[in-house]
mmCIF file of C-alpha atoms in Angstrom:
data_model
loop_
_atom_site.group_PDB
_atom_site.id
_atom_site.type_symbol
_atom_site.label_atom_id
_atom_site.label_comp_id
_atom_site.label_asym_id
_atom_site.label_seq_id
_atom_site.Cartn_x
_atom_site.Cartn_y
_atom_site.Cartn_z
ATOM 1 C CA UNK A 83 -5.474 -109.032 -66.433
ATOM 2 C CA UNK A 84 -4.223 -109.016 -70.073
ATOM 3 C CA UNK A 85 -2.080 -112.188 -71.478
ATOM 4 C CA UNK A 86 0.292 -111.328 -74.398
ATOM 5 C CA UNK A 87 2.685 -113.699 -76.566
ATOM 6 C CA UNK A 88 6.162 -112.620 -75.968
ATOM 7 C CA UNK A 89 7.724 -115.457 -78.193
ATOM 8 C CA UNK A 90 6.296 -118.015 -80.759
ATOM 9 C CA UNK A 91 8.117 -120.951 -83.006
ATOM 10 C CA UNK A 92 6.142 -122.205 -85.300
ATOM 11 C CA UNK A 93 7.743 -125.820 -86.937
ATOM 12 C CA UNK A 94 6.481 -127.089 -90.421
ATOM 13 C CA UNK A 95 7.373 -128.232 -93.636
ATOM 14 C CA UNK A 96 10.652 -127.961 -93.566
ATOM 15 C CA UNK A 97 10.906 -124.672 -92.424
ATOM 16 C CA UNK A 98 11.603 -123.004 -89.116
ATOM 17 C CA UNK A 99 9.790 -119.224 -88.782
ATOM 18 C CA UNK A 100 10.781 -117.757 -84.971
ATOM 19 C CA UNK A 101 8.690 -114.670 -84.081
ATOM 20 C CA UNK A 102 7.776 -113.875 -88.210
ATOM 21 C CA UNK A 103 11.314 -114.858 -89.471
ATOM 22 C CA UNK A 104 12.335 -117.807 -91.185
ATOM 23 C CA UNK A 105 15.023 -119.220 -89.551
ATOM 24 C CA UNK A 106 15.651 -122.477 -91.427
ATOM 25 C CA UNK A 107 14.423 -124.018 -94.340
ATOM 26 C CA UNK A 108 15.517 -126.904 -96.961
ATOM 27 C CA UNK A 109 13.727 -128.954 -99.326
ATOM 28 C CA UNK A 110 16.301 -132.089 -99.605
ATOM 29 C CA UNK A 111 15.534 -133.601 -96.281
ATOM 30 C CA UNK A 112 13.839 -137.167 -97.322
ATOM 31 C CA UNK A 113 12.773 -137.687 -93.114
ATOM 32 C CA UNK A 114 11.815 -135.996 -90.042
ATOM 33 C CA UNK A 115 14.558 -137.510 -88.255
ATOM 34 C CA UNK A 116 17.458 -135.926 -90.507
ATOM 35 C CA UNK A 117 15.764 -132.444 -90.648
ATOM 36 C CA UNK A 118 15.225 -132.050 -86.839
ATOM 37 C CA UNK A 119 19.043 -132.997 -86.553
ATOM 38 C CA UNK A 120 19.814 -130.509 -88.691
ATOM 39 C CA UNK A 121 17.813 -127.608 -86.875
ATOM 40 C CA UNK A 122 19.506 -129.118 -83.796
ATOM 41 C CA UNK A 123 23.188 -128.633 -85.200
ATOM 42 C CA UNK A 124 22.366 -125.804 -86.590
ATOM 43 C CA UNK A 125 21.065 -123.807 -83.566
ATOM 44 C CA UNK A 126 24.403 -125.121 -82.004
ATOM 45 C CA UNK A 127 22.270 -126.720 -79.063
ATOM 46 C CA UNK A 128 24.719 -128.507 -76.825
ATOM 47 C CA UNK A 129 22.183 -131.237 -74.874
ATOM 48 C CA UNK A 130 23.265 -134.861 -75.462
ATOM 49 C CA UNK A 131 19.995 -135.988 -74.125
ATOM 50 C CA UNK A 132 18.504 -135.167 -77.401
ATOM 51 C CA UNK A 133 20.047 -137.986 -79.093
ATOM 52 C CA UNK A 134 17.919 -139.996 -77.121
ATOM 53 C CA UNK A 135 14.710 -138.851 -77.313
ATOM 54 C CA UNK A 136 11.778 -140.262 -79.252
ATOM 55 C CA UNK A 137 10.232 -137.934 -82.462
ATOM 56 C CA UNK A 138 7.759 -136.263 -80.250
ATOM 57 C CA UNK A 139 10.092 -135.291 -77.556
ATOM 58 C CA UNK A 140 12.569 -134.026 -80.094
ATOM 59 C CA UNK A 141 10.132 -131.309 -82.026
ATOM 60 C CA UNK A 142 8.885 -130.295 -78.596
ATOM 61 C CA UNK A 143 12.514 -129.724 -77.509
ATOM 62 C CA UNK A 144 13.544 -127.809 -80.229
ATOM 63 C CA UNK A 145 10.372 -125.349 -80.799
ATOM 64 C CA UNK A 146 10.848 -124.404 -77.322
ATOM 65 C CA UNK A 147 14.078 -123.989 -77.323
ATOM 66 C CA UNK A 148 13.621 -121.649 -79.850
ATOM 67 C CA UNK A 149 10.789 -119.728 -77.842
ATOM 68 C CA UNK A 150 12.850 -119.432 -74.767
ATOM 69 C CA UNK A 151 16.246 -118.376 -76.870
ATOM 70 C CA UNK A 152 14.382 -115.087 -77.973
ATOM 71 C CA UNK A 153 12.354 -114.524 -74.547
ATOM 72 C CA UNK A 154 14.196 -115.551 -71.964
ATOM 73 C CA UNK A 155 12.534 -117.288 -68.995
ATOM 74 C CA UNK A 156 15.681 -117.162 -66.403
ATOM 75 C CA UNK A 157 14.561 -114.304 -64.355
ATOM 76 C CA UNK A 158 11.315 -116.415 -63.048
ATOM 77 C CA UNK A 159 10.760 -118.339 -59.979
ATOM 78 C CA UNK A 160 10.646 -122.069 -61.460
ATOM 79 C CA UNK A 161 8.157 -122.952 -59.455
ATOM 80 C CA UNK A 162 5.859 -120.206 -61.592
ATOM 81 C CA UNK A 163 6.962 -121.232 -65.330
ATOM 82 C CA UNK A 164 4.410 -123.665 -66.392
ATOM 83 C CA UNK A 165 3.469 -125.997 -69.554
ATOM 84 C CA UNK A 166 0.378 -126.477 -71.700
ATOM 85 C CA UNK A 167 1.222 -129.031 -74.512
ATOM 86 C CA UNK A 168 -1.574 -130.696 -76.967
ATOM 87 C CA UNK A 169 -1.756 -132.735 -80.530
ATOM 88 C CA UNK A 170 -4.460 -135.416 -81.306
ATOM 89 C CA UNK A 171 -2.004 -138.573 -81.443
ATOM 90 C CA UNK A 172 -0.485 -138.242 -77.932
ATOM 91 C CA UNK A 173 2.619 -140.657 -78.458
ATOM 92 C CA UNK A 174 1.405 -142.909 -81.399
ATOM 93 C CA UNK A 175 4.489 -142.402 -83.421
ATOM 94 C CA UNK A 176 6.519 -143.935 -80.357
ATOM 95 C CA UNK A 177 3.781 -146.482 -79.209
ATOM 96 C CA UNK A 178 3.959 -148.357 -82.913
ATOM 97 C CA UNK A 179 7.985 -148.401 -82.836
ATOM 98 C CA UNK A 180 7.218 -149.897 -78.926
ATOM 99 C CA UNK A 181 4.775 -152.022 -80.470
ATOM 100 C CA UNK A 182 6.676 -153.656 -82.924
ATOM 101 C CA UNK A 183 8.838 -155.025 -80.502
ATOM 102 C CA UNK A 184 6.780 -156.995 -78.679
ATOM 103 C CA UNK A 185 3.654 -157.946 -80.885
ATOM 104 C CA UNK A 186 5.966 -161.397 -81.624
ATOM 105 C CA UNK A 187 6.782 -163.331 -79.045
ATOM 106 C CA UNK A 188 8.985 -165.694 -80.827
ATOM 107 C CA UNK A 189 11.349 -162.444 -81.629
ATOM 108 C CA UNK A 190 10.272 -160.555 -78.294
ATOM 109 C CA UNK A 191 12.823 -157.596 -78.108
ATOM 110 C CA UNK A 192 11.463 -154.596 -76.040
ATOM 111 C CA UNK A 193 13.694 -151.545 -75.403
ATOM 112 C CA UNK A 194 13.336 -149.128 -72.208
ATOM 113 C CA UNK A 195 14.788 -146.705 -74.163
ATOM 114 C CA UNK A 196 11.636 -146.491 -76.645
ATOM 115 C CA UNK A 197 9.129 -147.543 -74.053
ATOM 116 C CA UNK A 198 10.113 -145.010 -71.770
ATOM 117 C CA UNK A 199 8.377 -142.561 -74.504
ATOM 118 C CA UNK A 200 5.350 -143.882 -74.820
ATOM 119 C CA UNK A 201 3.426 -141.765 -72.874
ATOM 120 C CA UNK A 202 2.788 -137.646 -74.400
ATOM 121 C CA UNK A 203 4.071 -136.473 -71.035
ATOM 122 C CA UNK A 204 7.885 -137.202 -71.260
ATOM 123 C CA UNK A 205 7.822 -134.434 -73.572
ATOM 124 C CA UNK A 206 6.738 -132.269 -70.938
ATOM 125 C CA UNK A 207 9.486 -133.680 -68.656
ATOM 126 C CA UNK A 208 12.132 -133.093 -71.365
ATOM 127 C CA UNK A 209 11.421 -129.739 -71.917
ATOM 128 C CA UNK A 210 10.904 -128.873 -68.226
ATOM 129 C CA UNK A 211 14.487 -130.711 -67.624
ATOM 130 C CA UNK A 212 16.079 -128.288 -69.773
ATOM 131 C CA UNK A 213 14.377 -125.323 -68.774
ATOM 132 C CA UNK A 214 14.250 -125.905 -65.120
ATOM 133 C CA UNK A 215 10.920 -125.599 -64.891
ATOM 134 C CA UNK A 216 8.685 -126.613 -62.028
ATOM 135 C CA UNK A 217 5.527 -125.152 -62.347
ATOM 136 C CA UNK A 218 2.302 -126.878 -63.214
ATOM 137 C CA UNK A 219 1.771 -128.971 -66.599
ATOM 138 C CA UNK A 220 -0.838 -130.494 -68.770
ATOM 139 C CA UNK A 221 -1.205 -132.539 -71.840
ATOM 140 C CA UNK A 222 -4.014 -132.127 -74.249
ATOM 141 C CA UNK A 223 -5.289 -134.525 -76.691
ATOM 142 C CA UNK A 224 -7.658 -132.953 -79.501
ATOM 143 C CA UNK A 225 -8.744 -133.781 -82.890
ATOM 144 C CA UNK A 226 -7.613 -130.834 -83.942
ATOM 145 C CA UNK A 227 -5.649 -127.990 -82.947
ATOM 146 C CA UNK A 228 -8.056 -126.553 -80.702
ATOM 147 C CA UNK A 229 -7.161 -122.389 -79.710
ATOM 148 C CA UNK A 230 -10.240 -122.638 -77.583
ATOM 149 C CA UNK A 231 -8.905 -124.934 -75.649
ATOM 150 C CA UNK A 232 -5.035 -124.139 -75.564
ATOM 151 C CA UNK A 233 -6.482 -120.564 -74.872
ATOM 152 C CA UNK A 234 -8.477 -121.843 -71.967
ATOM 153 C CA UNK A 235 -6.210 -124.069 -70.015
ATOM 154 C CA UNK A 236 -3.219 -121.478 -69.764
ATOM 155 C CA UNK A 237 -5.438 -118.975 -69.185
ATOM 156 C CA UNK A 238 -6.662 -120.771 -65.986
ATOM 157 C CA UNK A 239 -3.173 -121.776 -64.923
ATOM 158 C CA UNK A 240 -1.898 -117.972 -64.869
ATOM 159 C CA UNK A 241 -5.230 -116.855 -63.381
ATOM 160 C CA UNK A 242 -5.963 -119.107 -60.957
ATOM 161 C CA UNK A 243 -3.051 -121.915 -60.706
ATOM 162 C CA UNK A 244 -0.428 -119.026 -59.742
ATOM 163 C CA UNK A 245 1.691 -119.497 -62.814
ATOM 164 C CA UNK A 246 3.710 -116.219 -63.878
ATOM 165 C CA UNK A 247 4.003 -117.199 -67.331
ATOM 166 C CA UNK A 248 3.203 -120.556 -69.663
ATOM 167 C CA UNK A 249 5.271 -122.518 -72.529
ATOM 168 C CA UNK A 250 2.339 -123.827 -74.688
ATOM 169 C CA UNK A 251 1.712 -125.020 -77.754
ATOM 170 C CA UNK A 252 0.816 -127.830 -80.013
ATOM 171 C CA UNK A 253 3.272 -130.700 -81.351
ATOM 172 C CA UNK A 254 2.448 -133.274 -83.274
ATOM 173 C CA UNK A 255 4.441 -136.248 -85.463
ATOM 174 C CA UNK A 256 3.276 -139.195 -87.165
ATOM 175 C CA UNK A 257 5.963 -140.902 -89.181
ATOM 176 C CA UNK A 258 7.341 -137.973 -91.494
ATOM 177 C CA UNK A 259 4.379 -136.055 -90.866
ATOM 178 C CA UNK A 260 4.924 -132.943 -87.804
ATOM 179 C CA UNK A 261 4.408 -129.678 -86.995
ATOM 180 C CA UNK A 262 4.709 -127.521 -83.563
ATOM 181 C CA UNK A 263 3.433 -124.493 -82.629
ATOM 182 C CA UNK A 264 4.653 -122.980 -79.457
ATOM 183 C CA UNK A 265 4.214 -119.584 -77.614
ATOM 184 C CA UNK A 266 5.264 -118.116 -74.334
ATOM 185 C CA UNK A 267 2.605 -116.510 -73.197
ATOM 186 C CA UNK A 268 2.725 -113.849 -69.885
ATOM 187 C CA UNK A 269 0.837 -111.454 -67.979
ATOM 188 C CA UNK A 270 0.913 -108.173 -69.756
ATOM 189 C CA UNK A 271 2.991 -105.963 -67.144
ATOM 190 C CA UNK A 272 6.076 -108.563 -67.877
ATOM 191 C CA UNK A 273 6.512 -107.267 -71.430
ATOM 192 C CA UNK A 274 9.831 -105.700 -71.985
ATOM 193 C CA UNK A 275 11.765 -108.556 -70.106
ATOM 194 C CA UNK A 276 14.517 -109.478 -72.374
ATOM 195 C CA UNK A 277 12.399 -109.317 -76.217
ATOM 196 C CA UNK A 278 14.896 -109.625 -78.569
ATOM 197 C CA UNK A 279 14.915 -108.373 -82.278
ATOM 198 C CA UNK A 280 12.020 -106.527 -83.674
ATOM 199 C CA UNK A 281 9.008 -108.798 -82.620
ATOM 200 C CA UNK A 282 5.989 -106.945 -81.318
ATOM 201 C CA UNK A 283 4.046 -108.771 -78.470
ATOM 202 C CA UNK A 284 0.882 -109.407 -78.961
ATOM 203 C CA UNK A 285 -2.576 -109.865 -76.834
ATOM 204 C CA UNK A 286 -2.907 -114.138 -76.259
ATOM 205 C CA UNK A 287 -6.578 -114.606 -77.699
ATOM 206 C CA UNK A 288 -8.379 -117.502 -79.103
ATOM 207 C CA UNK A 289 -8.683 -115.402 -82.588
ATOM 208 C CA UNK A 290 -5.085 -114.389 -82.424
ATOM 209 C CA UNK A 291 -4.272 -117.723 -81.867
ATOM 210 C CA UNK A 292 -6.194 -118.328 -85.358
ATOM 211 C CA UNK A 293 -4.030 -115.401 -86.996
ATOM 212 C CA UNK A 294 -0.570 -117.331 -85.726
ATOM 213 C CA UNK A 295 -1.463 -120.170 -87.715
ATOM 214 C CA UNK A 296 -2.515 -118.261 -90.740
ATOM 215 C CA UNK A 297 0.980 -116.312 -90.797
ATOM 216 C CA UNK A 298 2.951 -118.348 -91.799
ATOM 217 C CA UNK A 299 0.523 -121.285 -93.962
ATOM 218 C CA UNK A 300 -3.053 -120.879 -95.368
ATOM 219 C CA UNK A 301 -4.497 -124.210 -93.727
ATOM 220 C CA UNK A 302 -5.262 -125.243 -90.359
ATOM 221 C CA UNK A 303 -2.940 -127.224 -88.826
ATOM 222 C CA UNK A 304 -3.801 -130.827 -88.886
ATOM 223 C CA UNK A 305 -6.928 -130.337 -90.891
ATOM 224 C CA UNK A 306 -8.386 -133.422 -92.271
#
């Protein structure tokens, strides 16, 4: 059974590219927090949960958001639409900010609000909130983006988990440092279901995985 990408956002720099095109880009933004607010307003996304979501959860929102606005994912059973999500910091960037409100006691002043993101998952649960989804989920924790695998665990959920088709990808943030990189990827016989635009599917490999990257920037994501 062949898997193909139907849909990809890839997050970065600034910049927004949806399946090849760049749909956003502007060098004055000084922080991550004003530029994903701006992607946010500018995709006219009407979801006031967003405004309380950690970094993490935020970037993960919006790059699939993006991947489900050009491929649709309404005409599945949402028990069947599953998640595969990975970075290599899992939910530092929130577990400092939680940290710094409790490491003194003599100005001890946690908040639910940022402790409730301290775990990589509630990104998952954001995103599967939105999207009604139900299926099975995972979150990955690797050095590095690793294709082998992202490749390996979605493969198994559509193969053998009984998934019909999986939201994966990689999103990361550190302080003013992110980048996402998110696919929906389905069982070849589905393509055709609601692609928008000129974007040509294509097969959902470990070396096309590779190629994604290399579209749109000539490093490796997260390479140290």
């Amino acid at each position: 059974m062949g898997l193909i990408v139907t849909s990809y956002c890839h997050i970065f720099e600034k910049k927004v590219v949806v399946n090849d095109r760049l749909t956003f880009f502007q060098e004055n933004f000084l922080n991550f927090a004003d530029f994903i607010k701006s992607v946010y307003k500018k995709e006219e996304i009407n979801y006031p949960r967003f405004y309380k979501m950690d970094s993490l959860s935020k970037l993960g929102f919006i790059s699939s958001a993006l991947v489900i606005n050009e491929k649709p994912i309404a005409g599945y059973c949402s028990d069947a639409v599953g998640v595969v999500m990975s970075n290599s910091s899992s939910s530092l960037d929130t577990d400092i900010i939680h940290n710094d409100t409790i490491k003194d006691r003599a100005h001890y002043f946690p908040s639910p609000s940022v402790f409730v993101y301290t775990l990589p998952n509630i990104m998952i649960g954001e995103i599967c909130i939105k999207n009604k989804i139900k299926g099975e989920n995972v979150f990955l924790i690797s050095e590095n983006f690793d294709e082998k695998l992202l490749f390996g665990y979605t493969r198994e959920l559509i193969e053998k988990a009984g998934m019909e088709t999986i939201l994966c990808g990689w999103v990361e943030v550190m302080g003013d440092r992110y980048e996402a990189l998110t696919m929906l990827v389905e069982k070849e016989h589905t393509e055709g279901m609601g692609i928008t635009g000129s974007f040509t599917p294509f097969p959902f490999t470990e070396e096309n995985l590779k190629q994604l990257i290399k579209r749109n920037r000539p490093d490796l994501l997260w390479k140290n």
